[in-house]
Amino acid sequence: DIDDVGHKYYLELELEDVLDKDRTVSCTAEVLYHLGSKTSAPDVQLTVQGELRSTEEADKEFYNRIRSLEKELVAENIPDSHGNVPPELEPIHLLAWVASGYVIWQNSTENTKFHLAQVKHVKQVKRNDEDLQFDFVLLLHEMVSQEVLPWEVTLLWHPQRGARVPQS
Amino acid sequence: DQVLHIVPETIQQVQHLQLLCSTFMLDLWKPLLPEDIRDGEDLHIRVPAPLVQEMKDSLVQHMISYRVLIPDVQKLVDQSMPRERSSHRQVSGDYVYTEYHPMEEIYQWMTQIQKNNSELVTQHILGKTFENRTMYYLQISQPSNKTKKIIWMDCGIHAREWISPAFCQWFVKEILQNYKTDPKISRFLQNLDFYVLPVLNIDGYIYSWEEDRLWRKSRSPYENGTCYGTDLNRNFNSSWGSVGVSFNCSSDVFCGSGPESEPETRAVAQFIKSKKSDILCYLTIHSYGQLILTPYGSTTKPPSNNEELMQVAKEAAAALKGKYGTSYRVGSTASILYSNSGSSRDWAHTIGIPLSYTFELRDTGTHGFVLPADQIQPTCEETM
């Protein structure tokens, strides 16, 4: 407890690589939930101890594949009702997870527990610069209220620069 | 048929293997052609079942070491087919337990199960849903002259938790397939009856197939038909309406207009009340979270038999983990999840059923409610 400021949590985490289950990386984090404020996201500081696997080749291949599409990519319901994701949409699914991380961070309090339930809709938007842009409609499940709510979020991604959510 | 892995060490071994391939017309998986077989390089050969022993004898005779890469090729083929021909034919035709099924098929399955196992299974009417669909439960009971205690299990109280009805169906299949040969199951049935309700919230389940995969509640209308559905697991008469609920119909935890306001709730409650002195254990199956939850949700004050409840639950979690390493946490809803009132599990305990548990099956959020069908088998196997 930090008087007049909020509650600070010190965490030791182990990250597991979703695509390579035996690979783990340790991290430490500090999370500060501001007192009373429901409109500001918690402050997060993260230190990664160790190295993340290089995904340069797969990133490049995905980037080139999307850039060379004639029509902009559009997809719905990832995964489908039975939990399936077609292999060519798996990277989009992963980017949706990243985008959901941003939304969850922005909307979390000490009394919420969010998970990405499903990607309702994704639309690629072609850009003049080098970034890929995906406009998502994500369904987030909140455990305490049991609500599943749609969230619109735009994600920009570049193979070297990584992912970011543009400030509108 | 088996696939053998061989690494030939000498030219003589290579030549012998090439000879075997051409003599028996073996199916080379790696490399493609016999002439590409090299010493020091991996060889994968599929050997038809009738030739397996002869092949292995020949390898041993020529001091060629091998390893069985695939012990049963057909089994692997069957597993990778979408429409799997289940070998559980004698239990209920060729129902595929590793897929999710719409309600129509589950109704048909119940009829078949009773037909094919009439010495043990009877199908009974529990009541009707709001949209007037019949709720059936299956009674698995070995004829005997003693009255037996009952274990009740219901699945699918929340529409989107598809793995739950899948588990109830799997459970029934496992019991019926193995009661003659598995001593544990056979002992269970000597002393206990199983009552299984495969889908409690039928209207909601159908709605999640046809309209909204992530629907949770029932489909009864409120506010002049502008809003639908009660959370059936907030609708039971256990501290109803006190905590962890909403009185607003548009909420996913809307507890209804009063305790047992919903026909589905009443159907279950009436039946359980009528049998309560014989019911030893009440189980209700949900997803997701990987939890075994004990009473209560509405208060952190522990139930009178908390030690026993926790002990049994901890043993269950340990047994579950032993199968595939899946971790389940154990504890009361109020202490490890959130506060809620009106749950069926709490109600069952308050009317006197000693062992009352909520299971939250796989996973912990990666797929959540939309658990891929290929996880049905491991989830069900570990939960058994």
Coordinates of C-alpha atoms in Angstrom, one line a residue:
Chain A
D1 CA 0.0 0.0 0.0
I2 CA 1.3 3.4 -0.9
D3 CA -0.6 6.1 0.9
D4 CA -2.5 8.6 -1.3
V5 CA -1.1 6.9 -4.4
G6 CA -2.4 3.4 -4.7
H7 CA -1.4 -0.3 -4.4
K8 CA 1.9 -1.5 -5.8
Y9 CA 2.5 -5.2 -6.7
Y10 CA 5.9 -6.8 -7.2
L11 CA 5.7 -9.8 -9.4
E12 CA 8.1 -12.6 -10.5
L13 CA 6.8 -14.1 -13.7
E14 CA 7.7 -16.9 -16.0
L15 CA 6.7 -16.5 -19.6
E16 CA 6.1 -19.5 -21.7
D17 CA 6.6 -19.3 -25.4
V18 CA 3.2 -20.3 -26.9
L19 CA 4.9 -21.6 -30.0
D20 CA 7.7 -23.5 -28.3
K21 CA 6.3 -24.9 -25.0
D22 CA 9.7 -25.9 -23.5
R23 CA 11.0 -22.4 -23.8
T24 CA 10.5 -20.1 -20.8
V25 CA 11.8 -16.7 -19.9
S26 CA 11.8 -15.1 -16.4
C27 CA 10.7 -11.6 -15.8
T28 CA 10.1 -9.2 -13.0
A29 CA 7.4 -6.6 -13.0
E30 CA 6.1 -3.7 -10.9
V31 CA 2.4 -2.8 -11.2
L32 CA 0.9 0.2 -9.6
Y33 CA -2.9 0.5 -9.4
H34 CA -3.8 4.2 -8.9
L35 CA -6.0 5.0 -5.9
G36 CA -9.7 5.3 -6.7
S37 CA -9.0 6.1 -10.4
K38 CA -11.1 4.1 -12.7
T39 CA -10.0 6.1 -15.7
S40 CA -6.3 5.6 -15.7
A41 CA -4.5 2.4 -16.6
P42 CA -2.1 0.8 -14.0
D43 CA 1.6 1.8 -14.4
V44 CA 3.6 -1.2 -15.5
Q45 CA 7.4 -1.7 -15.4
L46 CA 8.7 -4.9 -16.8
T47 CA 12.2 -6.4 -16.9
V48 CA 12.9 -9.4 -19.1
Q49 CA 15.7 -11.6 -17.8
G50 CA 17.0 -13.6 -20.6
E51 CA 16.4 -13.6 -24.3
L52 CA 13.4 -13.9 -26.5
R53 CA 13.7 -16.2 -29.4
S54 CA 14.4 -14.6 -32.7
T55 CA 11.4 -14.8 -35.1
E56 CA 13.0 -12.8 -37.9
E57 CA 12.4 -15.3 -40.7
A58 CA 8.7 -16.0 -39.8
D59 CA 8.1 -12.3 -39.3
K60 CA 9.5 -11.5 -42.8
E61 CA 7.6 -14.3 -44.5
F62 CA 4.3 -13.1 -42.8
Y63 CA 5.0 -9.4 -43.7
N64 CA 5.7 -10.2 -47.3
R65 CA 2.7 -12.4 -47.6
I66 CA 0.4 -9.7 -46.3
R67 CA 2.0 -6.9 -48.3
S68 CA 1.6 -8.9 -51.5
L69 CA -2.1 -9.5 -51.0
E70 CA -4.2 -7.9 -53.8
K71 CA -7.2 -7.5 -51.7
E72 CA -7.0 -6.4 -48.0
L73 CA -7.4 -9.3 -45.6
V74 CA -10.7 -9.7 -43.9
A75 CA -11.7 -12.4 -41.4
E76 CA -14.2 -13.3 -38.7
N77 CA -14.6 -15.5 -35.7
I78 CA -11.1 -16.5 -34.9
P79 CA -11.2 -19.2 -33.5
D80 CA -14.5 -20.6 -34.9
S81 CA -17.2 -22.0 -32.7
H82 CA -15.3 -25.3 -32.4
G83 CA -12.0 -23.7 -31.5
N84 CA -10.3 -24.0 -34.8
V85 CA -8.0 -21.5 -36.4
P86 CA -6.9 -22.0 -40.1
P87 CA -3.1 -22.0 -40.2
E88 CA -2.8 -19.0 -42.4
L89 CA -4.7 -16.9 -39.9
E90 CA -2.6 -18.0 -36.9
P91 CA -0.3 -15.0 -37.1
I92 CA -3.4 -12.7 -37.2
H93 CA -4.7 -14.5 -34.1
L94 CA -1.4 -13.9 -32.3
L95 CA -1.5 -10.2 -33.3
A96 CA -5.0 -10.0 -31.9
W97 CA -3.7 -11.4 -28.6
V98 CA -1.2 -8.6 -28.6
A99 CA -3.9 -6.0 -29.3
S100 CA -6.1 -7.6 -26.5
G101 CA -3.1 -7.2 -24.1
Y102 CA -3.2 -3.5 -24.7
V103 CA -7.0 -3.2 -24.2
I104 CA -6.8 -5.3 -21.1
W105 CA -4.0 -3.2 -19.6
Q106 CA -5.9 0.0 -20.3
N107 CA -9.1 -1.4 -18.6
S108 CA -7.8 -3.4 -15.7
T109 CA -8.4 -2.7 -12.0
E110 CA -7.6 -4.9 -9.0
N111 CA -11.1 -6.3 -9.4
T112 CA -11.1 -7.4 -13.0
K113 CA -9.8 -10.5 -14.8
F114 CA -9.9 -10.3 -18.6
H115 CA -9.3 -12.9 -21.3
L116 CA -9.6 -12.7 -25.0
A117 CA -12.6 -14.8 -25.8
Q118 CA -12.7 -14.5 -29.6
V119 CA -11.7 -12.3 -32.5
K120 CA -15.0 -11.2 -33.9
H121 CA -13.7 -9.4 -36.9
V122 CA -10.4 -8.3 -38.4
K123 CA -9.8 -6.0 -41.4
Q124 CA -6.5 -5.1 -42.8
V125 CA -6.0 -1.5 -43.8
K126 CA -3.4 -0.7 -46.5
R127 CA -1.0 2.1 -45.6
N128 CA 1.4 4.3 -47.4
D129 CA 4.2 3.7 -44.9
E130 CA 5.8 0.3 -44.1
D131 CA 3.6 -0.7 -41.2
L132 CA 0.8 -3.3 -41.5
Q133 CA -2.5 -2.1 -40.0
F134 CA -5.2 -4.4 -38.6
D135 CA -8.5 -3.1 -37.3
F136 CA -9.9 -5.6 -34.8
V137 CA -13.2 -6.1 -33.1
L138 CA -12.2 -8.3 -30.1
L139 CA -14.5 -10.0 -27.7
L140 CA -13.1 -9.8 -24.2
H141 CA -14.5 -12.0 -21.3
E142 CA -14.4 -10.5 -17.9
M143 CA -14.5 -13.2 -15.2
V144 CA -16.1 -11.3 -12.2
S145 CA -19.1 -9.9 -14.2
Q146 CA -19.0 -12.7 -16.7
E147 CA -19.6 -10.2 -19.4
V148 CA -18.3 -10.6 -22.9
L149 CA -17.8 -7.2 -24.4
P150 CA -16.7 -6.1 -27.9
W151 CA -13.7 -3.8 -28.2
E152 CA -12.5 -2.0 -31.3
V153 CA -8.7 -1.7 -31.5
T154 CA -6.3 -0.9 -34.2
L155 CA -2.9 -2.5 -34.3
L156 CA 0.2 -1.5 -36.3
W157 CA 2.9 -4.0 -36.8
H158 CA 6.3 -3.9 -38.5
P159 CA 8.8 -6.8 -38.6
Q160 CA 11.7 -4.8 -37.0
R161 CA 9.7 -2.2 -35.1
G162 CA 7.2 -4.6 -33.6
A163 CA 3.6 -3.9 -32.6
R164 CA 2.0 -0.7 -31.3
V165 CA -1.5 0.7 -30.8
P166 CA -1.6 4.2 -32.4
Q167 CA -3.0 7.0 -30.1
S168 CA -6.1 8.2 -31.9
Chain B
D1 CA 0.8 -52.0 -39.5
Q2 CA 3.9 -50.5 -37.9
V3 CA 6.5 -48.0 -39.0
L4 CA 10.0 -48.9 -38.1
H5 CA 12.9 -46.5 -37.7
I6 CA 16.3 -47.9 -38.7
V7 CA 19.7 -46.4 -39.2
P8 CA 21.8 -48.9 -41.2
E9 CA 25.4 -48.9 -40.2
T10 CA 27.2 -50.7 -43.1
I11 CA 26.9 -51.2 -46.8
Q12 CA 25.8 -54.8 -46.2
Q13 CA 23.0 -53.6 -44.0
V14 CA 21.9 -51.1 -46.6
Q15 CA 21.9 -53.9 -49.3
H16 CA 19.9 -56.2 -47.1
L17 CA 17.3 -53.5 -46.4
Q18 CA 17.0 -52.7 -50.1
L19 CA 16.4 -56.4 -50.6
L20 CA 13.7 -56.6 -48.0
C21 CA 12.0 -53.5 -49.5
S22 CA 11.8 -55.0 -52.9
T23 CA 11.0 -58.6 -51.8
F24 CA 8.1 -57.6 -49.5
M25 CA 7.2 -54.5 -51.6
L26 CA 7.4 -52.4 -48.4
D27 CA 6.2 -48.8 -48.2
L28 CA 9.2 -46.6 -47.7
W29 CA 8.4 -43.4 -45.9
K30 CA 11.9 -42.1 -45.8
P31 CA 13.8 -42.0 -48.1
L32 CA 11.4 -42.2 -51.1
L33 CA 13.2 -44.9 -53.0
P34 CA 15.2 -48.0 -52.0
E35 CA 18.2 -46.7 -54.0
D36 CA 18.4 -43.7 -51.8
I37 CA 19.0 -45.7 -48.6
R38 CA 22.3 -44.7 -47.2
D39 CA 24.3 -46.0 -44.2
G40 CA 24.2 -43.6 -41.4
E41 CA 20.9 -42.0 -42.5
D42 CA 17.4 -42.4 -41.1
L43 CA 15.2 -45.0 -42.6
H44 CA 11.4 -45.1 -42.0
I45 CA 9.5 -48.1 -43.4
R46 CA 5.9 -49.0 -43.0
V47 CA 5.5 -52.8 -42.6
P48 CA 2.0 -54.4 -43.1
A49 CA 0.7 -56.2 -40.0
P50 CA 1.1 -59.7 -41.3
L51 CA 4.8 -59.1 -42.1
V52 CA 5.8 -57.3 -38.9
Q53 CA 7.2 -60.2 -37.0
E54 CA 9.0 -61.7 -40.0
M55 CA 10.5 -58.3 -40.7
K56 CA 11.7 -57.9 -37.2
D57 CA 13.2 -61.4 -37.1
S58 CA 15.1 -60.7 -40.3
L59 CA 16.5 -57.4 -38.9
V60 CA 17.6 -59.2 -35.7
Q61 CA 19.2 -62.0 -37.7
H62 CA 21.2 -59.5 -39.6
M63 CA 22.1 -57.5 -36.5
I64 CA 20.3 -54.4 -37.7
S65 CA 18.9 -52.4 -34.8
Y66 CA 15.5 -50.8 -35.2
R67 CA 13.0 -48.8 -33.2
V68 CA 9.2 -48.9 -33.5
L69 CA 8.3 -45.3 -34.6
I70 CA 4.5 -45.9 -35.0
P71 CA 3.1 -49.0 -33.3
D72 CA -0.3 -48.7 -34.9
V73 CA -0.7 -46.8 -38.2
Q74 CA -4.4 -47.3 -38.5
K75 CA -5.0 -45.8 -35.1
L76 CA -3.1 -42.7 -36.1
V77 CA -5.0 -42.4 -39.3
D78 CA -8.4 -42.7 -37.5
Q79 CA -7.4 -40.0 -35.0
S80 CA -6.5 -37.6 -37.7
M81 CA -9.7 -38.0 -39.6
P82 CA -12.4 -35.3 -38.9
R83 CA -15.3 -37.8 -39.1
E84 CA -13.7 -40.4 -36.9
R85 CA -15.2 -43.9 -36.9
S86 CA -15.4 -44.4 -33.2
S87 CA -14.7 -48.0 -32.1
H88 CA -17.3 -47.6 -29.4
R89 CA -19.9 -49.1 -31.6
Q90 CA -21.5 -51.3 -29.1
V91 CA -22.2 -48.4 -26.8
S92 CA -24.1 -46.1 -29.1
G93 CA -23.6 -46.6 -32.8
D94 CA -20.6 -44.6 -34.0
Y95 CA -21.1 -41.4 -32.1
V96 CA -18.0 -39.2 -32.1
Y97 CA -17.2 -38.2 -28.6
T98 CA -14.3 -36.0 -29.7
E99 CA -16.5 -33.5 -31.4
Y100 CA -19.0 -31.0 -30.1
H101 CA -22.6 -31.9 -30.9
P102 CA -25.7 -29.8 -31.4
M103 CA -28.7 -30.4 -29.2
E104 CA -30.6 -32.5 -31.8
E105 CA -27.8 -35.0 -31.8
I106 CA -27.5 -35.1 -28.1
Y107 CA -31.2 -35.9 -27.9
Q108 CA -30.7 -38.7 -30.4
W109 CA -27.7 -39.9 -28.5
M110 CA -29.6 -40.2 -25.3
T111 CA -32.2 -42.4 -27.0
Q112 CA -29.6 -44.6 -28.5
I113 CA -27.7 -44.9 -25.3
Q114 CA -30.8 -46.2 -23.5
K115 CA -31.6 -48.5 -26.3
N116 CA -28.2 -50.1 -26.5
N117 CA -27.7 -50.3 -22.8
S118 CA -31.2 -51.0 -21.5
E119 CA -29.9 -53.3 -18.8
L120 CA -28.3 -50.4 -17.1
V121 CA -29.6 -47.1 -18.4
T122 CA -33.0 -45.5 -18.3
Q123 CA -34.0 -42.0 -19.6
H124 CA -36.3 -39.9 -17.6
I125 CA -38.0 -36.5 -17.9
L126 CA -36.9 -33.9 -15.5
G127 CA -39.1 -31.0 -16.8
K128 CA -39.3 -28.4 -19.5
T129 CA -37.2 -25.4 -20.5
F130 CA -38.7 -21.9 -21.0
E131 CA -38.9 -22.5 -24.7
N132 CA -40.8 -25.8 -23.9
R133 CA -38.0 -28.2 -24.7
T134 CA -37.9 -31.5 -22.7
M135 CA -35.1 -31.9 -20.2
Y136 CA -34.0 -35.5 -19.8
Y137 CA -31.6 -37.1 -17.4
L138 CA -30.0 -40.6 -17.7
Q139 CA -30.1 -42.9 -14.8
I140 CA -27.3 -45.5 -14.8
S141 CA -28.2 -48.1 -12.3
Q142 CA -27.3 -51.7 -11.9
P143 CA -30.3 -53.8 -10.8
S144 CA -29.9 -55.0 -7.2
N145 CA -32.0 -55.6 -4.2
K146 CA -30.5 -52.9 -2.1
T147 CA -31.3 -49.2 -2.4
K148 CA -28.3 -47.3 -3.6
K149 CA -27.0 -43.9 -2.9
I150 CA -26.9 -41.4 -5.8
I151 CA -24.3 -39.3 -7.5
W152 CA -25.9 -36.5 -9.5
M153 CA -24.0 -34.7 -12.2
D154 CA -25.3 -31.9 -14.4
C155 CA -23.6 -30.2 -17.4
G156 CA -24.3 -27.2 -19.5
I157 CA -25.9 -24.9 -17.1
H158 CA -24.1 -22.1 -18.9
A159 CA -24.6 -22.2 -22.7
R160 CA -21.1 -21.3 -24.0
E161 CA -19.3 -23.9 -21.9
W162 CA -19.4 -26.5 -24.6
I163 CA -16.8 -28.7 -23.1
S164 CA -19.2 -29.4 -20.2
P165 CA -21.9 -31.3 -22.1
A166 CA -19.1 -33.0 -24.0
F167 CA -17.8 -34.3 -20.7
C168 CA -21.2 -35.6 -19.6
Q169 CA -21.5 -37.6 -22.8
W170 CA -18.0 -38.9 -22.5
F171 CA -18.6 -39.8 -18.9
V172 CA -21.6 -41.9 -19.7
K173 CA -19.8 -43.6 -22.6
E174 CA -16.8 -44.5 -20.3
I175 CA -19.0 -46.0 -17.6
L176 CA -21.0 -48.1 -20.1
Q177 CA -18.0 -49.2 -22.0
N178 CA -16.0 -50.3 -19.0
Y179 CA -18.2 -51.3 -16.2
K180 CA -17.8 -55.0 -16.9
T181 CA -14.0 -54.9 -17.2
D182 CA -12.9 -52.1 -14.9
P183 CA -13.0 -53.2 -11.3
K184 CA -13.3 -49.6 -10.0
I185 CA -16.3 -48.8 -12.1
S186 CA -17.9 -52.1 -11.4
R187 CA -17.6 -51.5 -7.7
F188 CA -19.0 -48.0 -8.1
L189 CA -22.1 -49.4 -9.8
Q190 CA -22.6 -52.1 -7.1
N191 CA -23.1 -49.4 -4.5
L192 CA -24.1 -46.3 -6.3
D193 CA -26.4 -45.0 -9.0
F194 CA -25.3 -42.2 -11.4
Y195 CA -27.8 -39.6 -12.6
V196 CA -26.5 -37.5 -15.4
L197 CA -28.1 -34.4 -16.9
P198 CA -26.1 -33.8 -20.1
V199 CA -27.5 -30.3 -20.9
L200 CA -29.4 -28.3 -18.2
N201 CA -29.7 -25.1 -20.1
I202 CA -31.0 -26.5 -23.4
D203 CA -32.4 -23.2 -24.8
G204 CA -29.2 -21.4 -24.1
Y205 CA -27.1 -24.2 -25.6
I206 CA -29.1 -24.1 -28.8
Y207 CA -28.8 -20.3 -29.0
S208 CA -25.0 -20.6 -28.6
W209 CA -25.0 -22.9 -31.7
E210 CA -27.3 -20.8 -33.8
E211 CA -26.9 -17.2 -32.8
D212 CA -24.2 -16.3 -30.3
R213 CA -21.4 -18.6 -29.4
L214 CA -20.6 -16.7 -26.3
W215 CA -24.2 -16.7 -24.8
R216 CA -24.3 -17.8 -21.1
K217 CA -27.8 -17.5 -19.7
S218 CA -31.2 -19.1 -20.4
R219 CA -33.6 -17.6 -23.0
S220 CA -36.5 -16.4 -20.9
P221 CA -37.6 -12.8 -21.9
Y222 CA -37.8 -9.9 -19.5
E223 CA -38.8 -6.3 -19.7
N224 CA -41.5 -6.9 -22.3
G225 CA -39.2 -9.0 -24.5
T226 CA -36.5 -6.4 -24.8
C227 CA -34.0 -8.5 -22.8
Y228 CA -33.4 -12.2 -22.5
G229 CA -32.0 -14.7 -20.2
T230 CA -31.4 -15.5 -16.5
D231 CA -28.0 -16.8 -15.2
L232 CA -29.4 -20.2 -14.0
N233 CA -26.4 -20.5 -11.7
R234 CA -27.5 -17.4 -9.8
N235 CA -31.2 -18.4 -9.7
F236 CA -31.1 -21.1 -7.0
N237 CA -32.5 -20.5 -3.5
S238 CA -29.2 -20.1 -1.7
S239 CA -28.8 -16.6 -0.4
W240 CA -30.5 -15.6 -3.6
G241 CA -29.8 -12.1 -4.9
S242 CA -27.4 -11.2 -2.2
V243 CA -24.0 -10.9 -3.8
G244 CA -22.3 -11.3 -7.2
V245 CA -25.5 -10.8 -9.1
S246 CA -27.3 -8.2 -11.1
F247 CA -31.0 -7.3 -11.0
N248 CA -30.6 -5.9 -14.5
C249 CA -31.8 -8.4 -17.2
S250 CA -29.1 -7.3 -19.6
S251 CA -26.3 -8.5 -17.3
D252 CA -24.7 -11.9 -17.7
V253 CA -25.2 -12.5 -14.0
F254 CA -28.9 -11.5 -13.9
C255 CA -30.4 -13.7 -11.2
G256 CA -34.0 -13.8 -12.4
S257 CA -37.1 -12.3 -10.8
G258 CA -36.8 -14.4 -7.7
P259 CA -35.3 -17.6 -6.4
E260 CA -36.2 -20.5 -8.8
S261 CA -38.0 -18.1 -11.1
E262 CA -36.9 -20.1 -14.1
P263 CA -38.5 -23.4 -15.2
E264 CA -35.0 -25.1 -15.6
T265 CA -34.0 -24.2 -12.1
R266 CA -37.3 -25.5 -10.7
A267 CA -37.1 -28.8 -12.6
V268 CA -33.7 -29.5 -11.2
A269 CA -34.5 -28.3 -7.7
Q270 CA -37.7 -30.2 -7.4
F271 CA -36.1 -33.4 -8.4
I272 CA -33.0 -33.1 -6.2
K273 CA -35.2 -32.2 -3.2
S274 CA -37.3 -35.3 -3.8
K275 CA -34.2 -37.5 -3.7
K276 CA -32.1 -35.6 -1.3
S277 CA -31.8 -38.2 1.4
D278 CA -30.3 -40.6 -1.1
I279 CA -27.9 -38.1 -2.9
L280 CA -24.4 -38.5 -1.7
C281 CA -22.7 -36.1 -4.1
Y282 CA -23.8 -33.2 -6.2
L283 CA -21.5 -32.3 -9.2
T284 CA -22.1 -29.5 -11.6
I285 CA -19.7 -29.1 -14.5
H286 CA -18.6 -25.7 -16.0
S287 CA -15.7 -24.2 -17.8
Y288 CA -13.2 -22.6 -17.8
G289 CA -10.7 -22.1 -15.1
Q290 CA -9.4 -25.5 -14.0
L291 CA -10.9 -25.4 -10.6
I292 CA -12.6 -27.6 -8.2
L293 CA -14.9 -25.3 -6.2
T294 CA -16.5 -26.1 -2.8
P295 CA -19.2 -24.2 -1.0
Y296 CA -19.8 -21.3 -0.6
G297 CA -19.9 -18.4 -3.0
S298 CA -21.9 -16.0 -0.9
T299 CA -19.7 -16.1 2.2
T300 CA -16.2 -17.0 3.2
K301 CA -17.6 -18.8 6.3
P302 CA -16.7 -22.5 5.7
P303 CA -19.4 -25.2 5.5
S304 CA -19.6 -27.6 8.4
N305 CA -17.9 -30.4 6.7
N306 CA -15.2 -28.3 5.1
E307 CA -12.4 -30.6 6.0
E308 CA -13.9 -33.5 4.3
L309 CA -14.9 -31.5 1.2
M310 CA -11.4 -30.1 0.8
Q311 CA -9.8 -33.5 1.4
V312 CA -11.8 -35.2 -1.3
A313 CA -11.3 -32.3 -3.7
K314 CA -7.6 -32.3 -3.2
E315 CA -7.4 -36.0 -3.9
A316 CA -9.4 -35.5 -7.1
A317 CA -7.1 -32.7 -8.2
A318 CA -4.1 -34.8 -7.6
A319 CA -5.5 -37.7 -9.6
L320 CA -6.5 -35.4 -12.4
K321 CA -3.0 -33.9 -12.5
G322 CA -1.5 -37.4 -12.7
K323 CA -3.0 -38.0 -16.1
Y324 CA -1.6 -35.1 -18.2
G325 CA -0.1 -32.8 -15.7
T326 CA -3.0 -30.4 -15.8
S327 CA -3.2 -28.3 -12.6
Y328 CA -6.5 -27.6 -10.9
R329 CA -6.8 -25.3 -7.9
V330 CA -9.1 -26.3 -5.1
G331 CA -11.1 -24.1 -2.7
S332 CA -14.4 -22.3 -2.0
T333 CA -15.7 -20.0 -4.7
A334 CA -15.7 -17.1 -2.4
S335 CA -12.0 -17.5 -1.5
I336 CA -10.5 -18.4 -4.9
L337 CA -12.8 -17.0 -7.5
Y338 CA -15.4 -14.3 -6.7
S339 CA -18.5 -13.9 -4.6
N340 CA -21.8 -15.1 -5.9
S341 CA -25.1 -16.2 -4.6
G342 CA -27.8 -18.5 -5.9
S343 CA -25.5 -21.2 -7.2
S344 CA -26.8 -24.7 -7.6
R345 CA -23.8 -26.1 -5.8
D346 CA -24.4 -23.9 -2.7
W347 CA -28.1 -24.7 -2.7
A348 CA -27.4 -28.5 -2.9
H349 CA -25.2 -28.3 0.1
T350 CA -27.6 -26.2 2.1
I351 CA -30.4 -28.7 1.7
G352 CA -28.2 -31.4 3.1
I353 CA -26.1 -33.0 0.3
P354 CA -22.7 -33.4 2.0
L355 CA -20.4 -33.5 -1.0
S356 CA -21.2 -30.7 -3.4
Y357 CA -18.7 -29.5 -6.1
T358 CA -18.4 -27.2 -9.1
F359 CA -15.8 -28.3 -11.6
E360 CA -14.4 -25.7 -13.9
L361 CA -12.8 -27.6 -16.7
R362 CA -10.0 -26.6 -19.2
D363 CA -8.5 -24.2 -19.8
T364 CA -7.2 -21.1 -18.0
G365 CA -8.0 -18.5 -20.6
T366 CA -5.9 -19.2 -23.7
H367 CA -9.0 -20.6 -25.5
G368 CA -11.5 -20.0 -22.7
F369 CA -15.0 -21.0 -23.8
V370 CA -13.9 -21.8 -27.3
L371 CA -11.9 -24.8 -26.4
P372 CA -10.7 -26.7 -29.6
A373 CA -12.4 -30.1 -30.1
D374 CA -9.0 -31.8 -30.1
Q375 CA -8.9 -31.0 -26.3
I376 CA -12.1 -32.9 -25.6
Q377 CA -10.4 -36.2 -25.3
P378 CA -7.6 -35.2 -22.9
T379 CA -9.9 -33.0 -20.8
C380 CA -12.4 -35.8 -20.4
E381 CA -9.8 -38.5 -19.8
E382 CA -8.1 -36.5 -17.0
T383 CA -11.4 -35.5 -15.5
M384 CA -12.6 -39.2 -15.4

